[in-house]
Amino acid sequence: MNTLLKQLLNYFSLSLVFMLCTTFAFAQNIETNTTPSLLLGQGDQLPRIKKELAAGNADLVAALKKIVAEADAALEQPIVNVVAEGALPPSGDAHDYFSYSPYWWPDTENPDGPYIWRDGVTNPDRRTSDVSRLEAMNKAVTFLVPAWYFTGEEKYAERAVQQIRAWYLDPETRMNPNFRYGQKRRGHDYNSSGGILESNRMDWVVDCAILLEDFSGWTAKDQTDLRKWFGELATWMVESPEGIEEAMQPNNHGAWYNQHLILFSLYGEKPEIARAFLERMPARIFGQVFIDGRQPQELIRTNALSYSIYGARALVGVARLGRHLDIDLFAYRSTEGRSIRLAIDYITPFILGKEEWPGSQIRPLRTGRANELYWNAALGFQEREFANILHKLPGDQLPSPIVQLLDPLPEGW
């Protein structure tokens, strides 16, 4: 064996030892007294994840390294809030969230007139609104909190608390609990109900806040006030014209509306809202999924396969949340066979490349979205078949690091 090869082997051996020792420190550095009752993730699986990190599970170690690297970067970034300098919403209240609709552009035939729709092509002007700050908040919190939880380094939790307070709780900077002015269209007085979908940037913030309940720097008042904020948002979603309109949408919009509303109402201590909308879901599945599994409202889009995945992901997400109230939507099947499973089965051969997609798809398919679909389906249906499909997907087969750590597949899947 030549000298260079020996040096390389020694290097990799030492690197592996260092990685495993570091992982053991990550996993053992924090001991909490309770198992967190996560809503999107699985709190009861977190002790197992810590043990697997300590044992050097390669995928989990890699996920945690990404989390910590991003958390370290977040420590260097400024705290963001909704009232920072930028365009004011029509209300004139900087505390109201305000963003531009992604697919609306200037009309070349009438440049000074109202914007027109170009499906699937995002206007970069959108980045000048609150959506970029909301995304920065979400990114910071969802990296900082898991970094603290699995390493025990309180600097991460302290920064996350500061960021959550700035966005949701501080009277000077807090966001009003509504998305009335989300996805505005220049030249149109109409408030788009689709702005509610931008609340998806808050989904994992909810589970991160639940994890923080074991952190001494997150006070009982913080917890109460944040739950109240999300409860108020859920109420606004149910009672506002924008929320009522979005709830009626027959496509992925309506399904995602349900997913966010049910999550926020569960965390915001409004279980009656969650139950009411879960009990309506069989009718939505019946209307959204045809007897062959197609989602016809998604097939008219310019990125029809992506939106078919998107719609199926929402249905699976709602069904998983239903388990918190003992409502099993995974078992729902109409007399013609319409079901969540049917929607997934229809798109699977196209995602795997076994069949050519018959509709439009103007952008390359983002397989990461498909990964999340089958990951959640495996957990929702509790069937390894869907996990096996993950291994057949092109490209990266794993979902985001936070999903891997907080919402893991069963051991060995």
Short mmCIF file of C-alpha atoms in Angstrom, two decimals:
data_model
loop_
_atom_site.label_atom_id
_atom_site.label_comp_id
_atom_site.label_asym_id
_atom_site.label_seq_id
_atom_site.Cartn_x
_atom_site.Cartn_y
_atom_site.Cartn_z
CA MET A 1 0.00 0.00 0.00
CA ASN A 2 1.58 3.32 -1.02
CA THR A 3 2.13 6.17 1.39
CA LEU A 4 -0.55 8.43 -0.11
CA LEU A 5 -3.21 5.73 0.21
CA LYS A 6 -2.23 5.07 3.83
CA GLN A 7 -2.51 8.78 4.59
CA LEU A 8 -5.94 8.95 2.98
CA LEU A 9 -7.18 5.93 4.96
CA ASN A 10 -5.87 7.41 8.20
CA TYR A 11 -7.55 10.69 7.38
CA PHE A 12 -10.93 9.12 6.70
CA SER A 13 -10.66 6.92 9.81
CA LEU A 14 -9.92 9.91 12.01
CA SER A 15 -12.72 11.88 10.35
CA LEU A 16 -15.19 9.08 11.04
CA VAL A 17 -14.16 8.85 14.69
CA PHE A 18 -14.44 12.60 15.08
CA MET A 19 -17.86 12.63 13.43
CA LEU A 20 -19.19 9.87 15.67
CA CYS A 21 -17.77 11.45 18.82
CA THR A 22 -19.26 14.80 17.85
CA THR A 23 -22.60 13.15 17.12
CA PHE A 24 -22.57 11.46 20.52
CA ALA A 25 -22.04 14.86 22.10
CA PHE A 26 -24.91 16.27 20.04
CA ALA A 27 -27.27 13.51 21.07
CA GLN A 28 -26.32 13.37 24.73
CA ASN A 29 -25.91 17.07 25.44
CA ILE A 30 -29.55 17.69 26.20
CA GLU A 31 -31.97 15.71 28.30
CA THR A 32 -35.58 16.88 28.50
CA ASN A 33 -38.12 15.80 31.07
CA THR A 34 -41.00 15.29 28.67
CA THR A 35 -41.71 13.89 25.24
CA PRO A 36 -42.93 16.84 23.17
CA SER A 37 -46.38 16.47 21.65
CA LEU A 38 -45.50 17.51 18.12
CA LEU A 39 -48.24 18.09 15.55
CA LEU A 40 -46.41 17.65 12.24
CA GLY A 41 -43.60 15.50 13.60
CA GLN A 42 -43.45 12.58 16.00
CA GLY A 43 -42.41 13.56 19.49
CA ASP A 44 -42.40 9.96 20.67
CA GLN A 45 -39.68 9.13 18.13
CA LEU A 46 -37.21 11.80 19.25
CA PRO A 47 -35.51 9.62 21.91
CA ARG A 48 -34.86 7.04 19.18
CA ILE A 49 -33.41 9.69 16.88
CA LYS A 50 -31.03 10.81 19.64
CA LYS A 51 -29.88 7.24 20.14
CA GLU A 52 -29.36 6.74 16.42
CA LEU A 53 -27.37 9.97 16.22
CA ALA A 54 -25.20 8.76 19.07
CA ALA A 55 -24.71 5.46 17.25
CA GLY A 56 -23.59 7.32 14.11
CA ASN A 57 -26.54 6.80 11.75
CA ALA A 58 -25.04 8.32 8.60
CA ASP A 59 -28.19 9.90 7.18
CA LEU A 60 -29.20 11.45 10.50
CA VAL A 61 -25.67 12.67 11.19
CA ALA A 62 -25.63 14.35 7.78
CA ALA A 63 -29.04 15.92 8.43
CA LEU A 64 -27.92 17.28 11.79
CA LYS A 65 -24.70 18.67 10.32
CA LYS A 66 -26.79 20.60 7.78
CA ILE A 67 -29.07 21.85 10.54
CA VAL A 68 -26.16 23.04 12.67
CA ALA A 69 -24.39 24.69 9.74
CA GLU A 70 -27.54 26.62 8.83
CA ALA A 71 -28.16 27.48 12.50
CA ASP A 72 -24.65 28.87 12.78
CA ALA A 73 -25.34 30.99 9.71
CA ALA A 74 -28.64 32.17 11.23
CA LEU A 75 -26.78 33.41 14.31
CA GLU A 76 -25.00 35.88 12.03
CA GLN A 77 -28.16 37.13 10.32
CA PRO A 78 -30.34 39.98 11.60
CA ILE A 79 -33.65 39.35 13.32
CA VAL A 80 -36.43 39.94 10.78
CA ASN A 81 -39.94 41.28 11.30
CA VAL A 82 -42.99 42.20 9.26
CA VAL A 83 -42.79 45.97 9.85
CA ALA A 84 -39.32 46.40 8.35
CA GLU A 85 -38.94 48.98 5.60
CA GLY A 86 -40.82 48.04 2.47
CA ALA A 87 -44.08 48.56 0.60
CA LEU A 88 -47.07 49.17 2.87
CA PRO A 89 -50.23 47.07 2.48
CA PRO A 90 -53.42 48.84 1.36
CA SER A 91 -54.48 49.11 5.01
CA GLY A 92 -51.53 51.38 5.73
CA ASP A 93 -50.74 49.19 8.75
CA ALA A 94 -47.16 47.86 8.56
CA HIS A 95 -48.15 45.03 10.90
CA ASP A 96 -50.35 43.54 8.18
CA TYR A 97 -48.54 40.94 6.08
CA PHE A 98 -48.20 42.04 2.45
CA SER A 99 -46.91 40.20 -0.61
CA TYR A 100 -47.29 40.16 -4.38
CA SER A 101 -48.80 37.25 -6.27
CA PRO A 102 -46.08 35.16 -7.95
CA TYR A 103 -47.63 34.60 -11.38
CA TRP A 104 -48.94 38.09 -12.13
CA TRP A 105 -46.96 40.32 -14.50
CA PRO A 106 -47.23 43.65 -16.37
CA ASP A 107 -49.38 43.50 -19.50
CA THR A 108 -47.06 44.19 -22.46
CA GLU A 109 -50.00 45.59 -24.42
CA ASN A 110 -51.01 47.85 -21.55
CA PRO A 111 -47.89 48.49 -19.42
CA ASP A 112 -49.63 50.96 -17.11
CA GLY A 113 -52.69 48.76 -16.66
CA PRO A 114 -53.51 45.94 -14.24
CA TYR A 115 -51.19 42.97 -14.08
CA ILE A 116 -52.12 39.80 -16.01
CA TRP A 117 -51.65 36.10 -15.19
CA ARG A 118 -48.72 34.02 -16.51
CA ASP A 119 -49.09 30.63 -14.86
CA GLY A 120 -45.90 28.94 -13.68
CA VAL A 121 -43.58 31.92 -14.28
CA THR A 122 -42.64 33.77 -11.08
CA ASN A 123 -42.29 37.55 -11.17
CA PRO A 124 -39.06 38.49 -9.33
CA ASP A 125 -40.80 41.64 -8.08
CA ARG A 126 -42.48 39.34 -5.58
CA ARG A 127 -39.26 39.24 -3.55
CA THR A 128 -39.66 42.93 -2.60
CA SER A 129 -42.56 42.15 -0.27
CA ASP A 130 -42.97 40.49 3.13
CA VAL A 131 -42.68 36.97 1.72
CA SER A 132 -38.88 37.18 1.74
CA ARG A 133 -38.89 38.20 5.41
CA LEU A 134 -41.38 35.48 6.30
CA GLU A 135 -39.14 32.92 4.63
CA ALA A 136 -36.10 34.26 6.50
CA MET A 137 -37.98 33.95 9.81
CA ASN A 138 -39.06 30.42 9.00
CA LYS A 139 -35.57 29.37 7.93
CA ALA A 140 -33.96 30.79 11.06
CA VAL A 141 -36.41 29.21 13.52
CA THR A 142 -36.56 25.81 11.84
CA PHE A 143 -32.78 25.48 11.86
CA LEU A 144 -32.05 27.08 15.23
CA VAL A 145 -34.54 25.07 17.31
CA PRO A 146 -33.54 21.58 16.10
CA ALA A 147 -29.88 22.59 16.44
CA TRP A 148 -30.53 23.42 20.09
CA TYR A 149 -32.68 20.36 20.71
CA PHE A 150 -30.12 17.88 19.44
CA THR A 151 -26.92 19.62 20.58
CA GLY A 152 -27.97 21.28 23.81
CA GLU A 153 -26.29 24.54 22.73
CA GLU A 154 -28.56 27.18 24.25
CA LYS A 155 -27.29 29.94 21.96
CA TYR A 156 -29.46 28.45 19.24
CA ALA A 157 -32.63 28.41 21.35
CA GLU A 158 -31.97 31.92 22.63
CA ARG A 159 -31.75 33.25 19.10
CA ALA A 160 -34.86 31.35 18.03
CA VAL A 161 -36.83 32.84 20.92
CA GLN A 162 -35.72 36.32 19.90
CA GLN A 163 -36.85 35.69 16.33
CA ILE A 164 -40.23 34.24 17.29
CA ARG A 165 -40.92 37.11 19.66
CA ALA A 166 -40.02 39.66 16.99
CA TRP A 167 -42.35 38.14 14.39
CA TYR A 168 -45.32 37.12 16.54
CA LEU A 169 -45.25 38.69 20.01
CA ASP A 170 -43.47 42.05 20.31
CA PRO A 171 -46.11 44.83 20.04
CA GLU A 172 -43.65 46.99 18.08
CA THR A 173 -42.89 44.42 15.39
CA ARG A 174 -45.49 41.62 15.54
CA MET A 175 -47.46 40.53 12.52
CA ASN A 176 -51.21 40.90 12.72
CA PRO A 177 -52.75 37.39 12.61
CA ASN A 178 -54.11 37.54 9.07
CA PHE A 179 -53.03 37.13 5.43
CA ARG A 180 -55.61 39.57 4.04
CA TYR A 181 -53.06 41.27 1.81
CA GLY A 182 -51.07 38.24 0.77
CA GLN A 183 -50.47 37.75 -2.97
CA LYS A 184 -51.85 41.12 -4.05
CA ARG A 185 -52.00 41.82 -7.77
CA ARG A 186 -50.89 45.25 -8.95
CA GLY A 187 -53.75 47.21 -10.44
CA HIS A 188 -56.41 45.02 -8.78
CA ASP A 189 -58.41 46.06 -5.70
CA TYR A 190 -59.34 42.44 -5.09
CA ASN A 191 -57.72 40.66 -2.11
CA SER A 192 -56.48 37.26 -3.27
CA SER A 193 -57.54 34.36 -1.08
CA GLY A 194 -54.40 32.57 -2.26
CA GLY A 195 -52.28 34.69 0.06
CA ILE A 196 -53.36 32.36 2.86
CA LEU A 197 -51.15 29.65 1.31
CA GLU A 198 -48.09 31.65 2.30
CA SER A 199 -48.82 30.61 5.86
CA ASN A 200 -47.07 27.35 4.92
CA ARG A 201 -43.87 29.14 5.99
CA MET A 202 -45.22 28.86 9.54
CA ASP A 203 -46.00 25.14 9.66
CA TRP A 204 -42.74 23.85 11.15
CA VAL A 205 -42.49 26.97 13.34
CA VAL A 206 -45.39 25.44 15.27
CA ASP A 207 -43.50 22.24 16.09
CA CYS A 208 -40.37 24.23 16.87
CA ALA A 209 -42.36 26.29 19.37
CA ILE A 210 -43.58 23.07 20.97
CA LEU A 211 -39.96 21.89 21.31
CA LEU A 212 -39.07 25.21 22.93
CA GLU A 213 -41.50 24.49 25.75
CA ASP A 214 -38.58 22.54 27.29
CA PHE A 215 -36.29 25.58 27.08
CA SER A 216 -36.11 27.78 30.18
CA GLY A 217 -35.80 30.94 28.08
CA TRP A 218 -39.21 30.31 26.50
CA THR A 219 -41.63 31.52 29.15
CA ALA A 220 -45.14 30.41 30.00
CA LYS A 221 -46.32 33.82 28.75
CA ASP A 222 -44.49 33.29 25.45
CA GLN A 223 -46.21 29.96 25.03
CA THR A 224 -49.66 31.30 25.92
CA ASP A 225 -49.33 34.36 23.70
CA LEU A 226 -48.08 32.40 20.69
CA ARG A 227 -50.85 29.83 20.98
CA LYS A 228 -53.33 32.72 21.22
CA TRP A 229 -51.84 34.29 18.08
CA PHE A 230 -52.31 31.11 16.07
CA GLY A 231 -55.80 30.68 17.48
CA GLU A 232 -56.65 34.18 16.26
CA LEU A 233 -55.19 33.37 12.85
CA ALA A 234 -57.35 30.22 12.66
CA THR A 235 -60.44 32.25 13.55
CA TRP A 236 -59.60 34.81 10.86
CA MET A 237 -59.16 32.03 8.31
CA VAL A 238 -62.64 30.70 9.10
CA GLU A 239 -64.50 34.02 9.33
CA SER A 240 -62.85 36.34 6.78
CA PRO A 241 -64.02 36.68 3.15
CA GLU A 242 -60.55 35.59 2.01
CA GLY A 243 -60.61 32.50 4.20
CA ILE A 244 -64.14 31.54 3.19
CA GLU A 245 -63.22 31.86 -0.49
CA GLU A 246 -60.04 29.81 -0.11
CA ALA A 247 -61.90 27.07 1.76
CA MET A 248 -64.17 26.67 -1.28
CA GLN A 249 -61.38 26.15 -3.81
CA PRO A 250 -61.71 22.68 -5.42
CA ASN A 251 -57.97 22.20 -6.02
CA ASN A 252 -54.74 22.15 -4.02
CA HIS A 253 -55.59 25.61 -2.64
CA GLY A 254 -58.55 24.27 -0.71
CA ALA A 255 -56.63 21.21 0.49
CA TRP A 256 -53.67 23.26 1.72
CA TYR A 257 -56.04 25.73 3.35
CA ASN A 258 -57.38 22.82 5.38
CA GLN A 259 -53.90 21.57 6.27
CA HIS A 260 -52.77 24.96 7.59
CA LEU A 261 -56.06 25.76 9.30
CA ILE A 262 -56.21 22.42 11.10
CA LEU A 263 -52.58 22.69 12.23
CA PHE A 264 -52.97 26.26 13.48
CA SER A 265 -56.26 25.56 15.23
CA LEU A 266 -54.82 22.53 17.00
CA TYR A 267 -51.82 24.52 18.22
CA GLY A 268 -53.98 27.58 18.88
CA GLU A 269 -56.27 25.56 21.15
CA LYS A 270 -59.26 25.72 18.82
CA PRO A 271 -59.89 21.96 18.37
CA GLU A 272 -63.52 22.56 17.45
CA ILE A 273 -62.36 24.30 14.24
CA ALA A 274 -59.97 21.47 13.42
CA ARG A 275 -62.64 18.82 13.94
CA ALA A 276 -65.25 20.64 11.88
CA PHE A 277 -62.97 20.90 8.86
CA LEU A 278 -61.63 17.37 9.22
CA GLU A 279 -65.18 16.06 9.12
CA ARG A 280 -65.67 17.83 5.77
CA MET A 281 -62.61 16.27 4.20
CA PRO A 282 -64.30 13.17 2.68
CA ALA A 283 -66.36 15.53 0.52
CA ARG A 284 -63.16 17.33 -0.53
CA ILE A 285 -61.38 14.10 -1.42
CA PHE A 286 -64.42 13.05 -3.45
CA GLY A 287 -64.39 16.33 -5.35
CA GLN A 288 -60.64 16.71 -5.80
CA VAL A 289 -59.83 13.14 -6.91
CA PHE A 290 -61.52 11.56 -9.93
CA ILE A 291 -62.33 7.84 -10.22
CA ASP A 292 -59.03 7.14 -12.01
CA GLY A 293 -56.95 9.15 -9.51
CA ARG A 294 -56.50 12.30 -11.59
CA GLN A 295 -56.82 15.69 -9.92
CA PRO A 296 -58.44 17.54 -12.83
CA GLN A 297 -58.02 21.01 -11.37
CA GLU A 298 -54.24 20.47 -11.35
CA LEU A 299 -54.11 19.11 -14.89
CA ILE A 300 -54.98 22.52 -16.36
CA ARG A 301 -51.81 24.06 -14.91
CA THR A 302 -48.63 24.65 -16.91
CA ASN A 303 -46.75 22.51 -14.35
CA ALA A 304 -49.48 19.92 -14.00
CA LEU A 305 -47.42 17.05 -12.57
CA SER A 306 -45.85 19.30 -9.94
CA TYR A 307 -49.28 20.54 -8.92
CA SER A 308 -50.69 17.01 -8.86
CA ILE A 309 -47.93 16.11 -6.38
CA TYR A 310 -48.66 19.30 -4.47
CA GLY A 311 -52.36 18.51 -4.19
CA ALA A 312 -51.70 14.94 -3.05
CA ARG A 313 -49.21 16.16 -0.44
CA ALA A 314 -51.87 18.41 1.05
CA LEU A 315 -54.40 15.58 1.30
CA VAL A 316 -51.86 13.35 3.04
CA GLY A 317 -50.89 16.18 5.39
CA VAL A 318 -54.48 16.81 6.41
CA ALA A 319 -55.06 13.10 6.95
CA ARG A 320 -52.03 12.83 9.21
CA LEU A 321 -53.26 15.75 11.31
CA GLY A 322 -56.63 14.02 11.57
CA ARG A 323 -55.03 11.32 13.70
CA HIS A 324 -54.68 13.87 16.52
CA LEU A 325 -58.48 13.87 16.78
CA ASP A 326 -58.92 10.15 15.97
CA ILE A 327 -60.26 10.86 12.48
CA ASP A 328 -58.91 8.38 9.92
CA LEU A 329 -59.04 9.90 6.44
CA PHE A 330 -56.56 7.34 5.08
CA ALA A 331 -59.36 4.76 5.26
CA TYR A 332 -61.83 6.92 3.33
CA ARG A 333 -62.87 5.46 -0.02
CA SER A 334 -65.94 6.49 -1.99
CA THR A 335 -68.18 3.89 -3.61
CA GLU A 336 -66.34 4.56 -6.92
CA GLY A 337 -62.97 4.21 -5.22
CA ARG A 338 -61.95 7.85 -4.88
CA SER A 339 -59.34 8.16 -2.14
CA ILE A 340 -56.03 9.72 -1.16
CA ARG A 341 -54.24 6.50 -2.13
CA LEU A 342 -55.78 6.62 -5.60
CA ALA A 343 -54.41 10.13 -6.17
CA ILE A 344 -50.92 8.93 -5.23
CA ASP A 345 -51.16 5.75 -7.29
CA TYR A 346 -52.14 7.74 -10.38
CA ILE A 347 -49.04 9.97 -10.42
CA THR A 348 -46.49 7.37 -9.25
CA PRO A 349 -45.61 5.84 -12.67
CA PHE A 350 -45.08 9.32 -14.10
CA ILE A 351 -42.82 10.38 -11.22
CA LEU A 352 -40.77 7.20 -11.60
CA GLY A 353 -40.47 7.73 -15.34
CA LYS A 354 -42.29 4.53 -16.22
CA GLU A 355 -44.87 6.44 -18.22
CA GLU A 356 -44.75 9.75 -20.08
CA TRP A 357 -46.70 12.53 -18.41
CA PRO A 358 -49.63 13.43 -20.69
CA GLY A 359 -50.02 17.00 -19.44
CA SER A 360 -47.95 20.16 -19.37
CA GLN A 361 -44.79 20.49 -17.25
CA ILE A 362 -42.85 23.58 -18.33
CA ARG A 363 -40.32 23.38 -15.48
CA PRO A 364 -38.15 20.41 -14.47
CA LEU A 365 -39.89 18.31 -11.84
CA ARG A 366 -38.64 19.00 -8.32
CA THR A 367 -38.22 15.48 -6.99
CA GLY A 368 -37.80 16.79 -3.47
CA ARG A 369 -41.52 17.47 -3.42
CA ALA A 370 -42.18 13.89 -4.47
CA ASN A 371 -39.87 12.70 -1.70
CA GLU A 372 -42.01 14.48 0.86
CA LEU A 373 -45.16 12.95 -0.62
CA TYR A 374 -43.98 9.34 -0.30
CA TRP A 375 -42.31 9.95 3.07
CA ASN A 376 -45.59 11.25 4.48
CA ALA A 377 -47.60 8.56 2.74
CA ALA A 378 -45.43 5.86 4.30
CA LEU A 379 -46.08 7.33 7.74
CA GLY A 380 -49.74 8.08 7.08
CA PHE A 381 -50.72 4.73 5.62
CA GLN A 382 -48.12 3.03 7.83
CA GLU A 383 -46.98 0.98 4.86
CA ARG A 384 -43.42 0.31 3.81
CA GLU A 385 -44.48 0.19 0.15
CA PHE A 386 -44.38 3.98 -0.04
CA ALA A 387 -40.97 4.11 1.64
CA ASN A 388 -39.69 1.66 -0.97
CA ILE A 389 -40.75 4.08 -3.71
CA LEU A 390 -38.46 6.69 -2.16
CA HIS A 391 -35.45 4.55 -3.06
CA LYS A 392 -36.56 4.49 -6.69
CA LEU A 393 -36.88 8.25 -7.10
CA PRO A 394 -34.27 10.06 -9.19
CA GLY A 395 -31.89 12.39 -7.40
CA ASP A 396 -31.88 13.00 -3.65
CA GLN A 397 -34.25 10.54 -2.01
CA LEU A 398 -34.40 12.20 1.40
CA PRO A 399 -36.65 15.10 2.47
CA SER A 400 -35.45 18.16 4.35
CA PRO A 401 -33.23 17.70 7.43
CA ILE A 402 -35.96 18.84 9.82
CA VAL A 403 -38.32 16.18 8.46
CA GLN A 404 -35.66 13.49 8.83
CA LEU A 405 -35.01 14.44 12.45
CA LEU A 406 -38.47 15.35 13.74
CA ASP A 407 -40.67 13.13 11.59
CA PRO A 408 -38.63 9.96 10.93
CA LEU A 409 -39.64 6.78 9.16
CA PRO A 410 -39.75 3.62 11.27
CA GLU A 411 -36.35 2.08 11.92
CA GLY A 412 -35.13 0.05 8.97
CA TRP A 413 -37.42 1.68 6.40
#
